[in-house]
Coordinates of C-alpha atoms in Angstrom, one line a residue:
M479 CA -23.8 4.8 44.3
K480 CA -21.6 7.8 44.2
S481 CA -20.8 9.5 40.9
D482 CA -17.2 9.9 39.7
S483 CA -17.4 13.6 40.6
Q484 CA -18.5 12.8 44.1
I485 CA -15.7 10.3 44.5
S486 CA -13.3 12.8 43.3
L487 CA -14.5 15.3 45.8
D488 CA -14.2 12.7 48.6
L489 CA -10.6 12.0 47.6
E490 CA -9.9 15.7 47.6
E491 CA -11.2 15.9 51.1
L492 CA -8.7 13.2 52.1
A493 CA -5.8 14.6 50.1
F494 CA -4.1 16.0 53.1
S495 CA -5.7 14.0 55.9
H496 CA -3.3 14.0 58.8
I497 CA -4.0 12.9 62.4
P498 CA -2.4 15.4 64.7
V499 CA -0.1 13.6 67.2
L500 CA -0.3 14.3 71.0
S501 CA -3.3 16.5 70.4
R502 CA -4.5 16.7 74.0
E503 CA -1.0 17.3 75.2
V504 CA -0.4 20.1 72.7
V505 CA -3.5 22.1 73.8
E506 CA -2.6 21.6 77.5
A507 CA 1.1 22.5 76.8
L508 CA 0.1 25.8 75.1
A509 CA -2.3 26.7 77.9
V510 CA -4.6 28.1 75.3
R511 CA -6.5 31.1 76.7
P512 CA -9.5 33.2 75.4
G513 CA -8.4 36.0 73.0
G514 CA -4.9 34.5 72.7
H515 CA -2.8 34.7 69.5
Y516 CA -0.9 31.5 68.5
L517 CA 1.5 30.6 65.8
D518 CA 1.4 27.1 64.1
A519 CA 4.8 27.1 62.4
T520 CA 4.0 23.8 60.6
V521 CA 0.3 23.9 59.9
G522 CA 0.1 20.9 57.7
G523 CA -3.5 20.0 57.1
G524 CA -4.6 22.1 60.1
G525 CA -5.2 19.4 62.6
H526 CA -3.4 21.0 65.5
S527 CA -4.6 24.5 64.5
R528 CA -8.2 23.4 64.6
L529 CA -7.7 22.2 68.2
I530 CA -6.0 25.4 69.2
L531 CA -8.8 27.6 67.7
A532 CA -11.5 25.5 69.3
A533 CA -9.9 25.4 72.8
A534 CA -11.0 28.9 73.9
E535 CA -13.1 31.8 72.7
D536 CA -11.8 34.4 70.2
V537 CA -8.4 32.6 69.7
R538 CA -6.4 34.0 66.7
L539 CA -3.9 31.9 64.8
T540 CA -1.1 32.5 62.3
A541 CA -0.5 29.5 60.2
L542 CA 2.8 28.9 58.4
D543 CA 3.8 26.1 56.0
Q544 CA 6.4 25.9 53.2
D545 CA 4.2 23.3 51.3
E546 CA 1.6 24.9 49.1
D547 CA -0.5 21.7 49.2
A548 CA -0.5 21.7 53.0
L549 CA -1.5 25.4 53.2
A550 CA -4.3 25.0 50.7
A551 CA -5.7 22.1 52.7
A552 CA -5.4 24.0 55.9
Q553 CA -7.2 27.0 54.4
K554 CA -10.1 24.7 53.5
N555 CA -10.1 22.8 56.8
L556 CA -10.1 26.0 58.9
A557 CA -12.4 28.1 56.7
E558 CA -15.1 28.2 59.4
F559 CA -12.8 30.3 61.6
G560 CA -12.7 33.1 59.0
E561 CA -10.5 36.0 59.7
R562 CA -9.3 34.5 63.0
V563 CA -6.6 32.7 60.9
N564 CA -3.8 34.3 58.9
F565 CA -2.2 31.9 56.4
I566 CA 1.4 32.4 55.3
H567 CA 3.3 30.4 52.7
K568 CA 6.8 30.3 54.2
N569 CA 9.4 28.1 55.8
F570 CA 9.5 29.0 59.5
A571 CA 13.3 29.6 59.1
E572 CA 12.5 32.4 56.7
Y573 CA 9.7 33.9 58.8
E574 CA 10.3 37.3 60.4
F575 CA 9.1 36.5 64.0
P576 CA 7.4 39.7 65.3
P577 CA 8.7 40.5 68.8
H578 CA 6.4 39.9 71.8
T579 CA 3.4 38.8 69.7
Y580 CA 2.4 35.3 70.4
D581 CA 0.9 33.6 73.5
G582 CA 2.1 30.3 72.1
I583 CA 4.1 28.8 69.3
L584 CA 3.8 25.2 68.0
A585 CA 6.1 23.3 65.6
D586 CA 5.4 19.7 64.6
L587 CA 8.6 18.6 62.9
G588 CA 7.5 15.3 61.5
V589 CA 7.1 14.6 57.8
S590 CA 3.3 14.3 57.2
S591 CA 1.6 11.1 56.2
H592 CA 0.5 13.0 53.1
H593 CA 4.0 13.3 51.9
L594 CA 4.7 9.6 52.4
D595 CA 1.4 8.5 50.9
H596 CA 1.5 10.6 47.8
P597 CA 4.1 8.9 45.5
E598 CA 4.6 11.9 43.2
R599 CA 6.3 13.9 46.0
G600 CA 9.2 11.3 46.0
F601 CA 9.5 11.0 49.8
S602 CA 8.9 7.2 49.8
F603 CA 10.4 4.3 47.9
R604 CA 7.2 2.2 48.3
H605 CA 6.1 3.5 44.9
T606 CA 8.0 4.6 41.8
A607 CA 8.3 8.4 41.5
N608 CA 10.7 11.1 40.6
L609 CA 13.5 11.8 43.1
D610 CA 12.1 15.1 44.4
M611 CA 11.6 15.3 48.2
R612 CA 11.1 19.1 48.2
M613 CA 8.7 20.4 50.9
N614 CA 8.6 23.6 49.0
R615 CA 8.4 22.8 45.3
Q616 CA 9.4 26.3 44.4
Q617 CA 13.0 25.7 45.6
G618 CA 15.5 24.4 43.1
L619 CA 17.4 21.6 44.8
T620 CA 15.9 18.1 44.5
A621 CA 16.9 14.7 45.8
A622 CA 17.9 13.8 42.2
D623 CA 20.3 16.7 42.2
V624 CA 21.9 15.5 45.4
I625 CA 22.2 11.9 44.3
N626 CA 23.4 12.5 40.8
E627 CA 25.7 15.5 41.3
W628 CA 27.2 15.4 44.8
D629 CA 30.5 13.6 45.1
E630 CA 31.0 10.3 46.9
A631 CA 32.4 11.9 50.1
E632 CA 29.6 14.3 50.4
L633 CA 27.0 11.6 50.0
A634 CA 28.6 9.4 52.5
E635 CA 28.7 12.3 55.0
I636 CA 25.0 13.1 54.8
F637 CA 24.0 9.5 54.9
F638 CA 26.0 9.1 58.1
K639 CA 25.2 12.5 59.7
Y640 CA 21.5 12.8 58.8
G641 CA 20.6 9.1 58.4
E642 CA 22.9 7.6 61.1
E643 CA 23.7 5.0 58.4
R644 CA 26.7 2.9 59.5
L645 CA 27.3 1.6 55.9
S646 CA 27.2 5.1 54.5
R647 CA 30.5 4.9 52.6
R648 CA 29.6 1.6 51.0
I649 CA 26.2 2.9 49.9
A650 CA 27.7 6.1 48.5
R651 CA 30.3 4.2 46.5
R652 CA 27.6 2.0 44.9
I653 CA 25.4 5.0 44.1
V654 CA 28.2 6.8 42.4
E655 CA 29.0 3.7 40.4
K656 CA 25.4 3.2 39.2
R657 CA 24.1 6.8 38.7
P658 CA 22.3 8.6 37.2
F659 CA 19.1 7.7 39.0
T660 CA 15.7 9.2 38.2
T661 CA 13.2 7.3 40.4
T662 CA 12.8 6.4 44.0
T663 CA 12.6 2.7 43.4
E664 CA 15.8 2.6 41.2
L665 CA 17.7 4.3 44.0
A666 CA 16.2 2.0 46.7
E667 CA 17.1 -1.1 44.7
A668 CA 20.7 0.1 44.3
I669 CA 21.0 0.8 48.0
A670 CA 19.6 -2.7 48.8
F671 CA 22.1 -4.4 46.6
S672 CA 25.1 -2.5 48.1
V673 CA 24.7 -4.0 51.5
P674 CA 25.2 -7.6 52.8
P675 CA 22.2 -9.9 52.5
K676 CA 21.6 -10.0 56.3
Y677 CA 21.2 -6.2 56.3
R678 CA 19.3 -6.2 53.0
Y679 CA 16.5 -8.4 54.4
G680 CA 16.4 -6.9 57.9
R681 CA 13.4 -5.4 59.7
I682 CA 14.1 -2.0 58.3
H683 CA 14.7 -1.6 54.5
P684 CA 18.3 -0.5 53.9
A685 CA 17.1 2.6 52.0
T686 CA 15.1 4.0 54.9
R687 CA 18.0 5.9 56.6
V688 CA 19.3 7.1 53.2
F689 CA 15.9 8.5 52.3
Q690 CA 15.7 10.3 55.6
A691 CA 19.1 11.8 55.1
L692 CA 18.2 12.9 51.6
R693 CA 15.0 14.6 52.8
I694 CA 16.9 16.4 55.6
A695 CA 19.6 17.5 53.2
V696 CA 17.2 18.7 50.4
N697 CA 15.1 20.7 52.8
D698 CA 18.0 21.9 55.1
E699 CA 15.8 20.7 58.0
L700 CA 18.3 20.8 60.9
K701 CA 19.6 24.3 60.0
S702 CA 16.0 25.5 59.8
L703 CA 15.3 24.0 63.2
D704 CA 18.3 25.9 64.7
T705 CA 16.9 29.1 63.2
L706 CA 13.5 28.4 64.7
I707 CA 14.9 27.8 68.2
E708 CA 17.0 30.9 68.0
K709 CA 14.4 33.3 66.7
A710 CA 11.0 32.1 68.0
P711 CA 11.4 32.8 71.7
N712 CA 11.6 36.6 71.1
A713 CA 8.2 36.4 69.5
L714 CA 6.5 35.1 72.7
V715 CA 4.9 37.4 75.2
P716 CA 6.1 36.9 78.8
G717 CA 4.6 33.6 80.0
G718 CA 4.0 32.5 76.4
R719 CA 5.0 29.0 75.5
I720 CA 6.8 27.2 72.7
V721 CA 5.9 23.6 72.0
I722 CA 8.0 21.5 69.7
I723 CA 7.3 17.9 68.6
S724 CA 10.2 15.9 67.1
F725 CA 10.3 12.4 65.7
H726 CA 14.0 11.3 65.8
S727 CA 17.1 12.0 67.8
L728 CA 18.6 14.3 65.2
E729 CA 15.7 16.7 65.9
D730 CA 15.1 16.0 69.6
R731 CA 18.7 16.7 70.6
P732 CA 18.9 20.3 69.2
V733 CA 15.4 21.0 70.6
K734 CA 16.4 19.8 74.0
H735 CA 19.6 21.7 74.2
G736 CA 18.3 24.8 72.2
L737 CA 15.4 25.4 74.6
R738 CA 17.6 24.8 77.6
N739 CA 20.3 27.2 76.4
S740 CA 18.0 30.0 75.4
P741 CA 18.4 32.9 77.8
L742 CA 14.7 33.9 77.2
L743 CA 13.2 30.5 78.1
R744 CA 12.5 28.4 81.1
V745 CA 12.1 24.7 80.2
L746 CA 9.0 23.0 81.6
T747 CA 9.7 19.4 80.5
K748 CA 12.7 17.7 82.0
K749 CA 11.8 14.7 79.9
P750 CA 9.8 14.8 76.7
I751 CA 6.1 14.0 76.8
I752 CA 5.3 10.9 74.7
A753 CA 2.1 9.4 73.4
L754 CA 0.0 7.1 75.6
E755 CA -0.8 3.6 74.5
D756 CA -4.3 4.4 73.4
E757 CA -3.0 7.0 70.9
I758 CA -0.3 4.7 69.6
R759 CA -2.9 2.0 68.9
E760 CA -4.9 4.6 66.9
N761 CA -2.0 6.3 65.2
A762 CA 1.3 4.3 64.9
R763 CA 3.1 7.5 63.8
S764 CA 2.7 8.9 67.4
R765 CA 5.0 6.2 68.8
S766 CA 8.2 8.1 68.1
A767 CA 6.8 11.6 68.9
K768 CA 8.5 13.6 71.6
L769 CA 7.0 16.9 72.9
R770 CA 9.0 19.5 74.7
I771 CA 7.8 22.7 76.3
A772 CA 9.5 26.0 77.3
E773 CA 8.0 29.2 78.6
R774 CA 9.1 32.8 78.0
K775 CA 10.6 34.4 81.1

């Protein structure tokens, strides 16, 4: 039987477990070559980075993440690669992309299962937690700030724009009437009781789109994505590739158009690459993943 300390260590190992989606497709898309230098702009637990580093000899990798938990996990998971990996705690939107440096750049835009499965981060309403939702916990703005301080019109706008929530005004009105809120479950319950019963007991919980909208707003995700698409191409060497994985239309649309409209890039995917059925069976999260590739001219 394992001791408490052994169990604790096992749990620590699993603390940022994250199955990389489209793993085979990512390595093929990047065309990883020996001695190449790659940027993982969203390293997470290091799943994709490990595959890139193992794909060819003497590969070097720069690993970014705005989440300190993710970066710590990646440092541990990729320790065997030693000085071949450079870790940087930073949002890719704030990164100074060095010109003509990388043979490939990867960005996996999805929120990790770690964030959803760890209640204290406040990303999910399945468990009671503080309304936080910050990817970078050093930043000031939290989901509680948005919910309790923004006016009704602003809330309705982000619910509609970032959550594609058709009952955005109705939900915003209820929130303003009932606030302040301190926990995820309090907010989810208020949202549920602001909508008609048919909607309340549907296949998707009525708080789902609102929580997505809050996360996007708190972390300024779409503006950060625009910055990535604008700045990253100049950091590629000629023939270098940028690979972006998105998980919903709000991300996929700017990726599709941004890559296509960049004067530095040639798009290699007319349609996004999606997961095969065997991967979807193993990892349900991969069902909504869309991968697009472009190459530096």
